mmCIF file of C-alpha atoms in Angstrom:
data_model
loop_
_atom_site.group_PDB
_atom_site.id
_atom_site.type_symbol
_atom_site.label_atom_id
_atom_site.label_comp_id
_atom_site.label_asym_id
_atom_site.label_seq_id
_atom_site.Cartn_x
_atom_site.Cartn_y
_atom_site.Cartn_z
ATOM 1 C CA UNK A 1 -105.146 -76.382 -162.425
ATOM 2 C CA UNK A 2 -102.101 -78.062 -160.578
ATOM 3 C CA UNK A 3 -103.082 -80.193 -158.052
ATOM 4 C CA UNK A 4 -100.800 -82.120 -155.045
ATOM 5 C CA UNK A 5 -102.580 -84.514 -152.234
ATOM 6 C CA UNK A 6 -100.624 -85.743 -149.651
ATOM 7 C CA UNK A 7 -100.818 -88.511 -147.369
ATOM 8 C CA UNK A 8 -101.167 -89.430 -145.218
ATOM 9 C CA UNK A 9 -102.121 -86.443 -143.536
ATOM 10 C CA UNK A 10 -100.902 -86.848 -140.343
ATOM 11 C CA UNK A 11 -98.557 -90.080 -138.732
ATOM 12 C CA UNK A 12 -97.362 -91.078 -135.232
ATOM 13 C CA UNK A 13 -94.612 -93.598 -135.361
ATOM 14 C CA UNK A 14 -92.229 -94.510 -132.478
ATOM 15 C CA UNK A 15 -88.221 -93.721 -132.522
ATOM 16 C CA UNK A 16 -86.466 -95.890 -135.161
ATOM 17 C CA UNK A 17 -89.270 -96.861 -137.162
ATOM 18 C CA UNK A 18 -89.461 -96.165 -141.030
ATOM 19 C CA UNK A 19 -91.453 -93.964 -142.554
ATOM 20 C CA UNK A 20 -93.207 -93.841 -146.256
ATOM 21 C CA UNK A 21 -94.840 -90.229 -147.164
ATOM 22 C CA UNK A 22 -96.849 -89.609 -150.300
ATOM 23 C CA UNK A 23 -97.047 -87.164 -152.512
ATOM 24 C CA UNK A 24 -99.488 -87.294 -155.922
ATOM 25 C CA UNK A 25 -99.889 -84.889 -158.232
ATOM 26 C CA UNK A 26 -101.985 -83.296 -161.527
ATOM 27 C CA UNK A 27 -99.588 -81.002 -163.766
ATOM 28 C CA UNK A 28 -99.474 -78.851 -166.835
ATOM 29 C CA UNK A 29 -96.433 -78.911 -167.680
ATOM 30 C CA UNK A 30 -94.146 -80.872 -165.005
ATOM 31 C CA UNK A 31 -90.855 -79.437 -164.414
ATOM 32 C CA UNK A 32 -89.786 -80.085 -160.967
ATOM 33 C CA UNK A 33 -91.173 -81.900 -157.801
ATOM 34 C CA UNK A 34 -89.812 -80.851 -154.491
ATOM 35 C CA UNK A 35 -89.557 -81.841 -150.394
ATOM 36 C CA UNK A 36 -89.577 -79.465 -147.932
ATOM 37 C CA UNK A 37 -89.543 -79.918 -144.267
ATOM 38 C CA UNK A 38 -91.676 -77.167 -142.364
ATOM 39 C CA UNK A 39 -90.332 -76.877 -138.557
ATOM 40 C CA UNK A 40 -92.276 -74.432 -136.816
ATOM 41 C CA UNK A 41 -92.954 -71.619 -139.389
ATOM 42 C CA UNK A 42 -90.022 -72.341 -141.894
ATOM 43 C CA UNK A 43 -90.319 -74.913 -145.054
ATOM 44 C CA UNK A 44 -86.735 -76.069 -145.516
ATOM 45 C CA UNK A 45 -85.567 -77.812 -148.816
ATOM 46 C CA UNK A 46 -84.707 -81.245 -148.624
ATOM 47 C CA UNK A 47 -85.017 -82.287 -152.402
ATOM 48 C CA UNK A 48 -85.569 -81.199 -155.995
ATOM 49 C CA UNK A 49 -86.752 -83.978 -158.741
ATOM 50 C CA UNK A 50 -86.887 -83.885 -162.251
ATOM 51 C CA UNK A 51 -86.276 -87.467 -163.141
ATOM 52 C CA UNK A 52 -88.329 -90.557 -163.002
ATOM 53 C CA UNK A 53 -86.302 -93.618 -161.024
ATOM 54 C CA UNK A 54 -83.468 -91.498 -159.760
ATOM 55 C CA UNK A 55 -83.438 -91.910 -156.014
ATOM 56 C CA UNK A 56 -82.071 -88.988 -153.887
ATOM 57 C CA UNK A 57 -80.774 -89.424 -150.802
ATOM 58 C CA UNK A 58 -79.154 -87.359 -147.922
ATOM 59 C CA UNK A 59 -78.184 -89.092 -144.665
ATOM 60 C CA UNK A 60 -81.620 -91.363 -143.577
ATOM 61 C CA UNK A 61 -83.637 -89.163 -146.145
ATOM 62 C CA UNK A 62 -84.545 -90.619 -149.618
ATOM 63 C CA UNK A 63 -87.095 -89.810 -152.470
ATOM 64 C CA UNK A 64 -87.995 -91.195 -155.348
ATOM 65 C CA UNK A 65 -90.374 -89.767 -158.544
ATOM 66 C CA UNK A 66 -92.604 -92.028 -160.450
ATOM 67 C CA UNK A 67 -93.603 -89.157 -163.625
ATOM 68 C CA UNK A 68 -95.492 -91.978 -165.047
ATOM 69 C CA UNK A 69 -97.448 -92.719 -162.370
ATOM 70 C CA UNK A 70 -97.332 -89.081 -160.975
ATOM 71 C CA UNK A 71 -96.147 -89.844 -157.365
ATOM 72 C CA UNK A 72 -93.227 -89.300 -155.521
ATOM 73 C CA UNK A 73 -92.480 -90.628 -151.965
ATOM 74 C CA UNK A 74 -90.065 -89.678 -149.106
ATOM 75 C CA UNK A 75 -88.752 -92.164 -147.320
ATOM 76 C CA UNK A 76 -86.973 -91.535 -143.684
ATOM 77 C CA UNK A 77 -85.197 -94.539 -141.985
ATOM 78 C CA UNK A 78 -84.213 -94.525 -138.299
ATOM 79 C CA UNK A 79 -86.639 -91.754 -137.177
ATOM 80 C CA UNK A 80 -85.294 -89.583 -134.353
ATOM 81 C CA UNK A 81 -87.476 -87.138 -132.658
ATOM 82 C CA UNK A 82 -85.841 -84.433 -134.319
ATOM 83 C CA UNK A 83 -87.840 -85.720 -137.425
ATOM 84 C CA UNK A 84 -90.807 -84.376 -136.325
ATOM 85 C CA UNK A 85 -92.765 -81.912 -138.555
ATOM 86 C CA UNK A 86 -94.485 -81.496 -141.211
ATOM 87 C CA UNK A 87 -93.349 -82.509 -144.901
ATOM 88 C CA UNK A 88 -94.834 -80.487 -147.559
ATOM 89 C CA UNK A 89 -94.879 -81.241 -151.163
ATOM 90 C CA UNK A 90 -94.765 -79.256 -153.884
ATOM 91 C CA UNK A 91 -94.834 -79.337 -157.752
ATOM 92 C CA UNK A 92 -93.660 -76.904 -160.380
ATOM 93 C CA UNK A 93 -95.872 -76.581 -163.606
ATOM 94 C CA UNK A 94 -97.387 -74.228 -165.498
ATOM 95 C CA UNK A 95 -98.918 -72.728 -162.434
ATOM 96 C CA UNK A 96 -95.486 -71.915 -160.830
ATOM 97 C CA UNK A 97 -95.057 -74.020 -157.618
ATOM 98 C CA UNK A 98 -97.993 -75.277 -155.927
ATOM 99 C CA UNK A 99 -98.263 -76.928 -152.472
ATOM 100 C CA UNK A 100 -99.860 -80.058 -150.943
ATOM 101 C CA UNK A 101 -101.351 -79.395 -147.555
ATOM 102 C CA UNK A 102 -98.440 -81.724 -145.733
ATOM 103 C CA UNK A 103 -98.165 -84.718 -143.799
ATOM 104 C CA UNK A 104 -97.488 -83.917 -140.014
ATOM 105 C CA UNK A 105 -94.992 -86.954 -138.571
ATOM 106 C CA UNK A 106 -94.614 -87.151 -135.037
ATOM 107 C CA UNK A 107 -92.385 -89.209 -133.477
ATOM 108 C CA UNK A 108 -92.819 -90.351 -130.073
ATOM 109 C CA UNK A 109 -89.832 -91.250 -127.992
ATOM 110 C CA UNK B 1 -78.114 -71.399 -150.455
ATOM 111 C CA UNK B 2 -78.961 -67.504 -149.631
ATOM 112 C CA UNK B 3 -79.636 -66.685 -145.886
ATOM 113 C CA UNK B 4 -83.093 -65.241 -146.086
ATOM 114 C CA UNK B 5 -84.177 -63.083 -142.797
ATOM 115 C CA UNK B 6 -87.463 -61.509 -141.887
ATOM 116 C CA UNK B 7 -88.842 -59.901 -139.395
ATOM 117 C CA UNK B 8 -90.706 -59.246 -137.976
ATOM 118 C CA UNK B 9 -90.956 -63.385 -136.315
ATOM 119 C CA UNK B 10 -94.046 -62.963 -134.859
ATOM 120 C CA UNK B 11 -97.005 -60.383 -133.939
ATOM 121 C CA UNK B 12 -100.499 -59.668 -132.537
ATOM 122 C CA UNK B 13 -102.325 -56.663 -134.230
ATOM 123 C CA UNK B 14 -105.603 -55.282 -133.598
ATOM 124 C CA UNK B 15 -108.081 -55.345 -136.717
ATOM 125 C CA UNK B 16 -108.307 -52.436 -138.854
ATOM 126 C CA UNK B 17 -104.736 -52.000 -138.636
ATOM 127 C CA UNK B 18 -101.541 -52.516 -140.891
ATOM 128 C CA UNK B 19 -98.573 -54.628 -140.092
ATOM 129 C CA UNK B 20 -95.148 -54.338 -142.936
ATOM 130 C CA UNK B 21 -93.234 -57.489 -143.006
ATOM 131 C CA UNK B 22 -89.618 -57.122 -144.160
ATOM 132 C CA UNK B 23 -87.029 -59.935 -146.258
ATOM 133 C CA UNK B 24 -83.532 -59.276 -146.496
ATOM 134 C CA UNK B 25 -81.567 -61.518 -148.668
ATOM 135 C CA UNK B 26 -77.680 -61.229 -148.388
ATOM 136 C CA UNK B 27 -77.295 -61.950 -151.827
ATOM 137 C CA UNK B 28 -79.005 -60.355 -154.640
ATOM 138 C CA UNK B 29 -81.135 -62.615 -155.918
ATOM 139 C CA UNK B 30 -83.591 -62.974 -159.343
ATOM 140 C CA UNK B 31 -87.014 -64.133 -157.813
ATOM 141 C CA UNK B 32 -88.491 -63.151 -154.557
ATOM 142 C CA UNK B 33 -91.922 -64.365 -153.825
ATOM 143 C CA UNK B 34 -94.833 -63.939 -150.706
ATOM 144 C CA UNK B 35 -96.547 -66.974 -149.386
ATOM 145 C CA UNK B 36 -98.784 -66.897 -147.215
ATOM 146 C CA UNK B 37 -99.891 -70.019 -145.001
ATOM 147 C CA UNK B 38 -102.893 -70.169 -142.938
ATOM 148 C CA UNK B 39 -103.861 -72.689 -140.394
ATOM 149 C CA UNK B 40 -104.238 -76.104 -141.327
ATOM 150 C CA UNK B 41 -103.838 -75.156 -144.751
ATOM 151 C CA UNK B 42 -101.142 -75.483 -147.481
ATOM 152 C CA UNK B 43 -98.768 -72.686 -148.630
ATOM 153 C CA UNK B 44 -100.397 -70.022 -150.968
ATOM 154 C CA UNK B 45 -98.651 -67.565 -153.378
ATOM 155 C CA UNK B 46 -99.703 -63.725 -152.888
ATOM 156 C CA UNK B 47 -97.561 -62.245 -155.028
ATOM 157 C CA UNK B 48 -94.273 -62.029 -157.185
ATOM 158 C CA UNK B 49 -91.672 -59.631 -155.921
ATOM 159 C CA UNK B 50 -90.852 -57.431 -159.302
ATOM 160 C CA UNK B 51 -87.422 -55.171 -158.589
ATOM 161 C CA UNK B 52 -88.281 -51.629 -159.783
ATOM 162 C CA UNK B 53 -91.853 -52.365 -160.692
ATOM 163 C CA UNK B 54 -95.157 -53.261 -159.550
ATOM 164 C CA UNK B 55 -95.664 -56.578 -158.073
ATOM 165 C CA UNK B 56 -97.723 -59.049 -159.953
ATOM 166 C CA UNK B 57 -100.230 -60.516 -157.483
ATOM 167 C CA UNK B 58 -101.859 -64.051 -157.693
ATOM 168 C CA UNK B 59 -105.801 -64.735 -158.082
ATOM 169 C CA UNK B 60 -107.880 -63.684 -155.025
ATOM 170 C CA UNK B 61 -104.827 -61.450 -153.912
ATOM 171 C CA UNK B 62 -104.969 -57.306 -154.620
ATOM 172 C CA UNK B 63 -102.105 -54.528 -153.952
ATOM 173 C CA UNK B 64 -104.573 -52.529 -152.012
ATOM 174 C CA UNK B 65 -104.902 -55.127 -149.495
ATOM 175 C CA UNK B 66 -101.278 -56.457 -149.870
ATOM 176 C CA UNK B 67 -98.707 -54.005 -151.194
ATOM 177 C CA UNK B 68 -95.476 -54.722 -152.050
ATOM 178 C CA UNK B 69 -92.201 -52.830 -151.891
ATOM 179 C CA UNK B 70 -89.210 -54.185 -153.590
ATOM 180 C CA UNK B 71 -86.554 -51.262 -154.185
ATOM 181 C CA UNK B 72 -83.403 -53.559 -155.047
ATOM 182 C CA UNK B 73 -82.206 -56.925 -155.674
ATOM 183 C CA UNK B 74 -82.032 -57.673 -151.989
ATOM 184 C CA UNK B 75 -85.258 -56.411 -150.103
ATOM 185 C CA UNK B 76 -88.595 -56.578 -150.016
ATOM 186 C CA UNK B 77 -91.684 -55.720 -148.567
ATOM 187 C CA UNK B 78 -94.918 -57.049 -147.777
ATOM 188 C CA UNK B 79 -97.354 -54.827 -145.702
ATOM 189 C CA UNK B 80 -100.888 -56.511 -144.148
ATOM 190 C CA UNK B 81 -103.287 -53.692 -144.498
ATOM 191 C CA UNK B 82 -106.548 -53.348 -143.310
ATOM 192 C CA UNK B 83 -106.290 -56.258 -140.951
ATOM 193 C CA UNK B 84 -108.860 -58.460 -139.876
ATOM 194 C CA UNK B 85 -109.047 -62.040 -137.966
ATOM 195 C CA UNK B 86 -109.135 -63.933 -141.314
ATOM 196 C CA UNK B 87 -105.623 -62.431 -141.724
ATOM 197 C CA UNK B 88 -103.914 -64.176 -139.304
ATOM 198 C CA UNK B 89 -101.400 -66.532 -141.027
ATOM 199 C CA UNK B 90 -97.747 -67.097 -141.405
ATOM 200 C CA UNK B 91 -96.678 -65.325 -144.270
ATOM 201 C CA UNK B 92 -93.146 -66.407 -145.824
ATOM 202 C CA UNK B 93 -90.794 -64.519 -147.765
ATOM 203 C CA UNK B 94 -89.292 -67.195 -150.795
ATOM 204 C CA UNK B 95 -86.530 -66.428 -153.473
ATOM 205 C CA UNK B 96 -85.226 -68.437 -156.102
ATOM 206 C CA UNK B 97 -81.629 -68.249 -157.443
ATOM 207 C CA UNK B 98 -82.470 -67.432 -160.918
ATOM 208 C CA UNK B 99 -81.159 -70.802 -162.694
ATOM 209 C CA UNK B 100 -83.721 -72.248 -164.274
ATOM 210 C CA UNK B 101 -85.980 -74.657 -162.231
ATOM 211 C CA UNK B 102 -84.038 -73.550 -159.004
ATOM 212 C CA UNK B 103 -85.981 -74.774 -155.599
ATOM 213 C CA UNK B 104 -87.372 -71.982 -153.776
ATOM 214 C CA UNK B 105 -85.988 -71.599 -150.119
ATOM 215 C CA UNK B 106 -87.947 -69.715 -147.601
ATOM 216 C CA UNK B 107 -87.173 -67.318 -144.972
ATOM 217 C CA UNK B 108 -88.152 -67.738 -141.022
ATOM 218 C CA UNK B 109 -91.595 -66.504 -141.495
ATOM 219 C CA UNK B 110 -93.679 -64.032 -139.607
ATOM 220 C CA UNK B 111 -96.916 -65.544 -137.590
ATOM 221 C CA UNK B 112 -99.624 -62.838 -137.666
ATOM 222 C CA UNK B 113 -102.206 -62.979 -135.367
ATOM 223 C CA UNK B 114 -105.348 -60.556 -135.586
ATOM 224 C CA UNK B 115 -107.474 -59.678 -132.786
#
């Protein structure tokens, strides 16, 4: 059975920090490893990852896979309050996609 | 990416009763998938969508309890039936563009609450 633990599971930083979020994982058959930010009700995609080492990045978003290892991480630089939410992981195996239970990041003003 | 809505966003039902949840997609798309997410807890697949055919539901998940309508390439249905506290949840419409290994992306969501 697939299997994604995130953490940490919750994290209160203050506006501008840098944040580190975890994502580990058990798959049959890896073929994917995505980011999602949830806002209210609605997971939005932030990043698809197939390859180990290849960093994607999108403004002060970045993630990085470690197959070997069987990690990923998403970093966000400069947090703004609009960063607040909860980042889900979620890998795609044999099992279809399955989802970690999320890391909720507040950040405080 | 395809504009996903649903709808309805948000309702409170009394148990015993049903609630339909519809996803329009304004593209026609492969894959269309129902999540649903309960409190505290991670996202869970009910079912695959099927276009012209039955709906092929996930462990712990039946079409008497949860049936599903999809009548073309661009709708679906999802209908809560039966309801009962334990029900209450978001539940998220998904679809996937058909390439292979495409990332799902998820429509607004509907929060259910059961009284």
């Amino acid at each position: 059975e697939d299997k994604v633990v995130q953490s940490p599971l919750s994290l209160v930083v203050h506006e501008g920090d840098t944040v580190t979020l975890n994502c580990s994982y058990e798959v049959t058959n890896f073929r994917s490893l995505l980011w999602y930010k949830q806002e209210k009700k609605a997971p939005t995609f932030l990043f698809m990852l197939t390859s180990s080492g290849i960093e994607k990045k999108s403004g002060r978003l970045s993630s990085i896979l470690d197959k070997k290892e069987l990690f990923s991480i998403l970093n966000i630089t400069a947090t703004q309050t609009g960063d607040s939410a909860v980042y889900l992981c979620a890998i795609g195996g044999a099992d279809g996609l399955t989802f970690g239970k999320g890391t909720h990041l507040i950040i405080q003003p | 990416s395809a504009v996903i809505s649903q709808k309805p966003s948000r309702d409170i039902c009394q148990r015993g009763t049903s609630l339909t949840i519809q996803c329009q997609v304004d593209s026609q798309v492969t894959m269309m998938f129902w999540y649903r997410q309960q409190p505290g807890q991670s996202l869970t697949l009910i079912a695959t969508a099927n276009q012209g055919s039955e709906a092929t539901y996930e462990s712990g998940f039946v079409i008497d309890k949860f049936p599903i309508s999809r009548p073309n390439l661009t709708f679906s249905t999802l209908t809560v039936s039966n309801m009962s506290p334990e029900d209450s949840s978001i539940y998220l419409c998904s679809v996937a563009e058909g390439r292979y290994n495409s990332p799902l992306h998820f429509g607004n969501g509907t929060r259910l609450t059961v009284t």
